mmCIF file of C-alpha atoms in Angstrom:
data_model
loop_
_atom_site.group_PDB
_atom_site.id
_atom_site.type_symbol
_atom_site.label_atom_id
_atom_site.label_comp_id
_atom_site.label_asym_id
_atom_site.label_seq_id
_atom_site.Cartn_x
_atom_site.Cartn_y
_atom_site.Cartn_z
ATOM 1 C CA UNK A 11 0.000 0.000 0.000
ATOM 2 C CA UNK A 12 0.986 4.025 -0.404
ATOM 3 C CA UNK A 13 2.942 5.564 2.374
ATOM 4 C CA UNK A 14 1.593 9.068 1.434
ATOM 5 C CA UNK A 15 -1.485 10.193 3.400
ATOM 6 C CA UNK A 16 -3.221 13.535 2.430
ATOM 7 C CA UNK A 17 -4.760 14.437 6.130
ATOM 8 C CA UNK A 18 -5.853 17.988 4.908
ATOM 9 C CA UNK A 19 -9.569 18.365 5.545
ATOM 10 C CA UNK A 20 -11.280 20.258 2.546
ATOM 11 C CA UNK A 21 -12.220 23.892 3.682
ATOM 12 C CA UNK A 22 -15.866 23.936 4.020
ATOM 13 C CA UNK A 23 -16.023 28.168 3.472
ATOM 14 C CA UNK A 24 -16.059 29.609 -0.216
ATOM 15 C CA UNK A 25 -15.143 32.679 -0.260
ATOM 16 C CA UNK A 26 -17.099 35.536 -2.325
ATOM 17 C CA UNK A 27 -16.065 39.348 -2.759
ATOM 18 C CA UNK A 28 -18.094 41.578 -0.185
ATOM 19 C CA UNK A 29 -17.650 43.889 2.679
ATOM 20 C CA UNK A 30 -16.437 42.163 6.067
ATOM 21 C CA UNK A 31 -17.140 44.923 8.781
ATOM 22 C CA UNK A 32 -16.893 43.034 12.036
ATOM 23 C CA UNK A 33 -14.118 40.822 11.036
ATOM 24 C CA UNK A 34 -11.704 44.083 10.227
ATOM 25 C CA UNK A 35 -13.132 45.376 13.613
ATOM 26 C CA UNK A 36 -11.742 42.495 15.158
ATOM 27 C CA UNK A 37 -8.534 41.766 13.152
ATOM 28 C CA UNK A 38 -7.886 45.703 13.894
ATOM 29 C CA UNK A 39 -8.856 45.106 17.926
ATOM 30 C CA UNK A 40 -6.304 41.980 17.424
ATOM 31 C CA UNK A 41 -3.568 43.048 15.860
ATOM 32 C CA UNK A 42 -3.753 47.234 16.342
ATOM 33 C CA UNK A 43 -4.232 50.066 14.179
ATOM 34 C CA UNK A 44 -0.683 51.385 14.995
ATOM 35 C CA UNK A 45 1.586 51.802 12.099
ATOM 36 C CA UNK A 46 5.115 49.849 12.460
ATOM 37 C CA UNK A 47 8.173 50.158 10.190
ATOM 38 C CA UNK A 48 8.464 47.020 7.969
ATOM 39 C CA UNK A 49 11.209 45.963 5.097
ATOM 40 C CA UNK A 50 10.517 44.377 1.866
ATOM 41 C CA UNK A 51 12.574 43.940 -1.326
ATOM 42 C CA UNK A 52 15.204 46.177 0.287
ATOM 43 C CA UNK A 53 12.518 48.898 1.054
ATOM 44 C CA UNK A 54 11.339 50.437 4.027
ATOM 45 C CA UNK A 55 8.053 51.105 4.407
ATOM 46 C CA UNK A 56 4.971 52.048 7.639
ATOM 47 C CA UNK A 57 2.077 49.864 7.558
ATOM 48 C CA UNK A 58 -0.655 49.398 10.161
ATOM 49 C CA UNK A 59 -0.153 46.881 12.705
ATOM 50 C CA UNK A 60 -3.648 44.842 11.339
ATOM 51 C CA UNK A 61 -2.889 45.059 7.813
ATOM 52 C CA UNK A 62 -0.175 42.915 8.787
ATOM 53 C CA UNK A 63 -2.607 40.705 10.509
ATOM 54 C CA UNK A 64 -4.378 40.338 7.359
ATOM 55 C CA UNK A 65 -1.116 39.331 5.713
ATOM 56 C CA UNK A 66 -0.616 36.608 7.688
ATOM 57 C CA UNK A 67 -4.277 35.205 7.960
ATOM 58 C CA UNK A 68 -4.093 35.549 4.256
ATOM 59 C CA UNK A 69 -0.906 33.443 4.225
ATOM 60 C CA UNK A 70 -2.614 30.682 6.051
ATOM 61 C CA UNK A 71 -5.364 30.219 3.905
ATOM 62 C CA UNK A 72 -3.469 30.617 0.191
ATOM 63 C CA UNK A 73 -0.465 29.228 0.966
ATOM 64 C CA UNK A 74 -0.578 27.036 3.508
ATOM 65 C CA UNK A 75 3.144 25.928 3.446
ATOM 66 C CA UNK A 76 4.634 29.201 3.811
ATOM 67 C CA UNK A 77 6.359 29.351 7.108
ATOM 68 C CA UNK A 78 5.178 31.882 9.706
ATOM 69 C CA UNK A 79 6.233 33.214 13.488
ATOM 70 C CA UNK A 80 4.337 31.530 16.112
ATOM 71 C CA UNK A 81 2.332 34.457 17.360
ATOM 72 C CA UNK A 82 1.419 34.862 20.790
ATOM 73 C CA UNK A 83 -1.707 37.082 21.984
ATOM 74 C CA UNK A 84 -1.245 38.037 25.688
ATOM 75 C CA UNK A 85 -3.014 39.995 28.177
ATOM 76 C CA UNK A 86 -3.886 39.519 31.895
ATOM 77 C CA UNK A 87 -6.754 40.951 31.464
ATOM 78 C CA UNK A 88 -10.200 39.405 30.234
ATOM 79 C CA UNK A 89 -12.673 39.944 27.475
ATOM 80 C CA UNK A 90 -9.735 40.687 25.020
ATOM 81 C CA UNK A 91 -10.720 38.463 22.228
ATOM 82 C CA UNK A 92 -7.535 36.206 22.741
ATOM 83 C CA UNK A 93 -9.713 32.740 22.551
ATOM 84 C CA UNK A 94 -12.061 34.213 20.277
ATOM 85 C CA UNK A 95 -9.498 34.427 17.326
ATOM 86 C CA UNK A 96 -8.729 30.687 17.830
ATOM 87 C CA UNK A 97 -12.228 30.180 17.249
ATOM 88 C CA UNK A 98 -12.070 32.461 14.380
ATOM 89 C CA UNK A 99 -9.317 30.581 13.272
ATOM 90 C CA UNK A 100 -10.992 27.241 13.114
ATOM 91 C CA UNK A 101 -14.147 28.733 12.034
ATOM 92 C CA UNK A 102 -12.401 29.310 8.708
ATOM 93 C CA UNK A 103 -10.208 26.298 8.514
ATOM 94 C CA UNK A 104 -12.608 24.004 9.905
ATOM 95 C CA UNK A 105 -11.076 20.683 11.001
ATOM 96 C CA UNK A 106 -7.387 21.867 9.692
ATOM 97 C CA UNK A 107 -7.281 23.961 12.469
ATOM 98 C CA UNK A 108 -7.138 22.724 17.078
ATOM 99 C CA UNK A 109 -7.214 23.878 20.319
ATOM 100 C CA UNK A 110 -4.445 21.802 22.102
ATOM 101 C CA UNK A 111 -3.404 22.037 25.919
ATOM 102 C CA UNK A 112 0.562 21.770 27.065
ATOM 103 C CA UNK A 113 -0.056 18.441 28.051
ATOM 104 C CA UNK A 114 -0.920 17.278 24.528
ATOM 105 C CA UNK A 115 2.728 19.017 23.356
ATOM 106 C CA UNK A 116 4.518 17.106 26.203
ATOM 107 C CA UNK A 117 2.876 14.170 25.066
ATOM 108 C CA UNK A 118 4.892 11.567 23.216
ATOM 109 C CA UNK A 119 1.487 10.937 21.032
ATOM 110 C CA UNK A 120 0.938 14.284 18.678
ATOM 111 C CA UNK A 121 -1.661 12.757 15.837
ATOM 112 C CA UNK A 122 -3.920 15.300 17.810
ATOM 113 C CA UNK A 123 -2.429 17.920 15.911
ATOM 114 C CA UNK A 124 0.852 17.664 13.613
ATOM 115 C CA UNK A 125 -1.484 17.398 10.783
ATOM 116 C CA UNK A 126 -3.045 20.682 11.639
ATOM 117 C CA UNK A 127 -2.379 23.640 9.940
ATOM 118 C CA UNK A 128 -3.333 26.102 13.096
ATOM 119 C CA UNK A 129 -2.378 24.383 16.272
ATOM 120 C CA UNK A 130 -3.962 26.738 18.703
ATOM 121 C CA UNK A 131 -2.691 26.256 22.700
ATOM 122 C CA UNK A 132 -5.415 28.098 24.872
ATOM 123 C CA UNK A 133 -4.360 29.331 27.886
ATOM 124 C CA UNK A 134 -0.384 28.090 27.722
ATOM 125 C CA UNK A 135 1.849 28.547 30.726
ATOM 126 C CA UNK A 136 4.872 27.209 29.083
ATOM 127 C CA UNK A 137 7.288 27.175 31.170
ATOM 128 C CA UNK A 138 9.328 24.210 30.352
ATOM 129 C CA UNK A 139 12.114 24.513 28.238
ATOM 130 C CA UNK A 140 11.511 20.809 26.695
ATOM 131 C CA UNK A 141 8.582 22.691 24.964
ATOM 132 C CA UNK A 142 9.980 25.930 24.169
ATOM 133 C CA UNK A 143 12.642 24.104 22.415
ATOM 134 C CA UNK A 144 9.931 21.791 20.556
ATOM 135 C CA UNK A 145 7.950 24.349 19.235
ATOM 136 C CA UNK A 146 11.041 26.190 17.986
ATOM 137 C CA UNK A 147 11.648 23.174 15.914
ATOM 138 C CA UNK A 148 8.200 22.500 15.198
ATOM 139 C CA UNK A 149 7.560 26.079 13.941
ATOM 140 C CA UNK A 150 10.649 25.599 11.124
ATOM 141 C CA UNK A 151 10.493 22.020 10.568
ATOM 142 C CA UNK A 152 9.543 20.167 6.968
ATOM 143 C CA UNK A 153 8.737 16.722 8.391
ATOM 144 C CA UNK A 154 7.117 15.520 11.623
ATOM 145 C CA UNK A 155 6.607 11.880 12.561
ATOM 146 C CA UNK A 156 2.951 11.199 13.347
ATOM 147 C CA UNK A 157 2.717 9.184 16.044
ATOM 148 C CA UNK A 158 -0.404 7.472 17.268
ATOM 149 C CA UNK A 159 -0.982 4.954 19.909
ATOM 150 C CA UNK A 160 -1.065 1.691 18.973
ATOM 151 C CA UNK A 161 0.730 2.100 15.454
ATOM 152 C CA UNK A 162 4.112 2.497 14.026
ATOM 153 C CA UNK A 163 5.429 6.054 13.236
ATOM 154 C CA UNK A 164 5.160 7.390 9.653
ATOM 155 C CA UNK A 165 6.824 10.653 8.650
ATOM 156 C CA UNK A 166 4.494 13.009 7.264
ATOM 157 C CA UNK A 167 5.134 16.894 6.191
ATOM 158 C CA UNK A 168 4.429 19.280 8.582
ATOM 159 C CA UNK A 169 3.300 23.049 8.418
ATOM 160 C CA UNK A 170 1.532 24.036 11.106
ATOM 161 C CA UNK A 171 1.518 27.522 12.369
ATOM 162 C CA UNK A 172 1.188 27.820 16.255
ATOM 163 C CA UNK A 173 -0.910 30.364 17.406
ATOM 164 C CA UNK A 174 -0.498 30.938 21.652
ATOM 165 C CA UNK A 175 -2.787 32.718 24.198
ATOM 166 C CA UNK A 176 -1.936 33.704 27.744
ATOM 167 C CA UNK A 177 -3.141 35.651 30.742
ATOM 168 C CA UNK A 178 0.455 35.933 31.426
ATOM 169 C CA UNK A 179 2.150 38.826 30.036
ATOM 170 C CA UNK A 180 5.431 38.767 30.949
ATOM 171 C CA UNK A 181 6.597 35.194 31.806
ATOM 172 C CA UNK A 182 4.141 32.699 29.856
ATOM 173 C CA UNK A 183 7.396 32.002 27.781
ATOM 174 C CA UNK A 184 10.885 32.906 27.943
ATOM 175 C CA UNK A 185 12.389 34.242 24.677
ATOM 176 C CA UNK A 186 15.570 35.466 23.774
ATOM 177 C CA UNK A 187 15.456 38.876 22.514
ATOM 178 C CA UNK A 188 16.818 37.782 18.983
ATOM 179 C CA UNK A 189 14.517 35.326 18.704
ATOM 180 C CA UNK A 190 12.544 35.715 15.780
ATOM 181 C CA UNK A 191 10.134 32.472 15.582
ATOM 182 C CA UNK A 192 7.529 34.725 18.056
ATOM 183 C CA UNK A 193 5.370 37.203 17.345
ATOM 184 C CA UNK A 194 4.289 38.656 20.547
ATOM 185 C CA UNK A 195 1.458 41.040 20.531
ATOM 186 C CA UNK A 196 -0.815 42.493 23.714
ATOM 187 C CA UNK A 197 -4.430 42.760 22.928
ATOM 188 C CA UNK A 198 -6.327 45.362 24.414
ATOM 189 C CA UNK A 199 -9.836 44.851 26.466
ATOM 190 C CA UNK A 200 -12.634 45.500 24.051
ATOM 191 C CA UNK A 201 -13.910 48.902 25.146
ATOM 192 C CA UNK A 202 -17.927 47.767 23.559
ATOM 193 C CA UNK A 203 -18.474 44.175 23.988
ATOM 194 C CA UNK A 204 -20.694 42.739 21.067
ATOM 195 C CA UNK A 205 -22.236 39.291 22.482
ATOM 196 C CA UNK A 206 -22.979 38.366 18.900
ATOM 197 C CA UNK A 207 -19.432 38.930 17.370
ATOM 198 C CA UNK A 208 -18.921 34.983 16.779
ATOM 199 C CA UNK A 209 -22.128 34.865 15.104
ATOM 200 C CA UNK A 210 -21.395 37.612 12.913
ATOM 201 C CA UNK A 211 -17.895 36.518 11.963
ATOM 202 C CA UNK A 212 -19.627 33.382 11.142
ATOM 203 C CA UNK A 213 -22.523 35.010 9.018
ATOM 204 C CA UNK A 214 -19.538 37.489 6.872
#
């Protein structure tokens, strides 16, 4: 039998041109609307903080294989929108995108998620450097082995982009200050809270 497995889930949302007000409120209350200083093709340019959130949700869903920065959404606060863009997340990838705890990245056993192409971890306190270390690798590797109980291992490609959350601001991971593979942004309370906002995502 073939040793190549396709374990992508088709994407159940087709996309059609139209306005998409309460996502770009929320991608702007993500990311921010302040302008940062960004390089490409040897050119220096400003661009607002969200507009590079686009960018990168973009990425996921066209190109799937291009390699991103694990990005980390942090506040101590509540009622930032932290979980919601997981759910936002998988709302638009379906079943290529999880919600995984620490314990499932400890865990020898990862066919939870190395197929996935947003691995979400809700919540993380990562303070072991076992898993700092692992997701390093995880967020540049080609290859994973998937490993499930009860069968062998098979080697399978990997592109998942990690996407953290954490009450903890200052301590939920410990970075160097060169390091490059994070993303780290602090999202802001939401000043109006909109108890339909999944709903509408959902409906745009």
């Amino acid at each position: 039998g073939s040793t190549s497995y396709n374990l992508y889930y088709p994407v159940q949302v087709d996309p059609i041109p139209g306005d998409y007000p309460t996502i770009r409120m929320f991608i702007q209350h993500v990311f921010g609307t302040a302008e940062v200083e960004v390089e490409s093709r040897g050119m220096k340019t400003k661009v607002p903080r969200w507009i590079m959130g686009m960018d990168y949700i973009q990425i996921i869903y066209q190109k799937p294989l291009e390699r991103l920065p694990i990005l980390c959404l942090v506040n101590k606060q509540r009622n930032t929108g932290k979980s919601t863009f997981l759910e936002f997340m998988r709302m638009m990838l379906g079943d290529n995108a999880t919600i995984v705890g620490n314990e499932d990245l400890e865990d020898g056993f990862n066919s939870s998620f190395v197929s996935k192409l947003v691995i979400g971890v809700d919540e993380g306190f990562i303070d072991k450097k076992k898993v700092i270390e692992k997701l390093k690798h995880m967020a540049t590797t080609k290859t994973m082995k998937l490993h499930s109980k009860g069968k062998d291992k098979s080697e399978i490609d990997f592109f998942g982009k990690f996407i953290l959350t954490s009450n903890d601001e200052s301590n939920f991971v410990n970075v160097d200050a060169e390091e490059i593979r994070f993303w780290v942004l602090k999202v802001p309370q939401f000043t109006k809270e909109n108890p339909d906002l999944v709903d509408d995502m959902a409906a745009e």
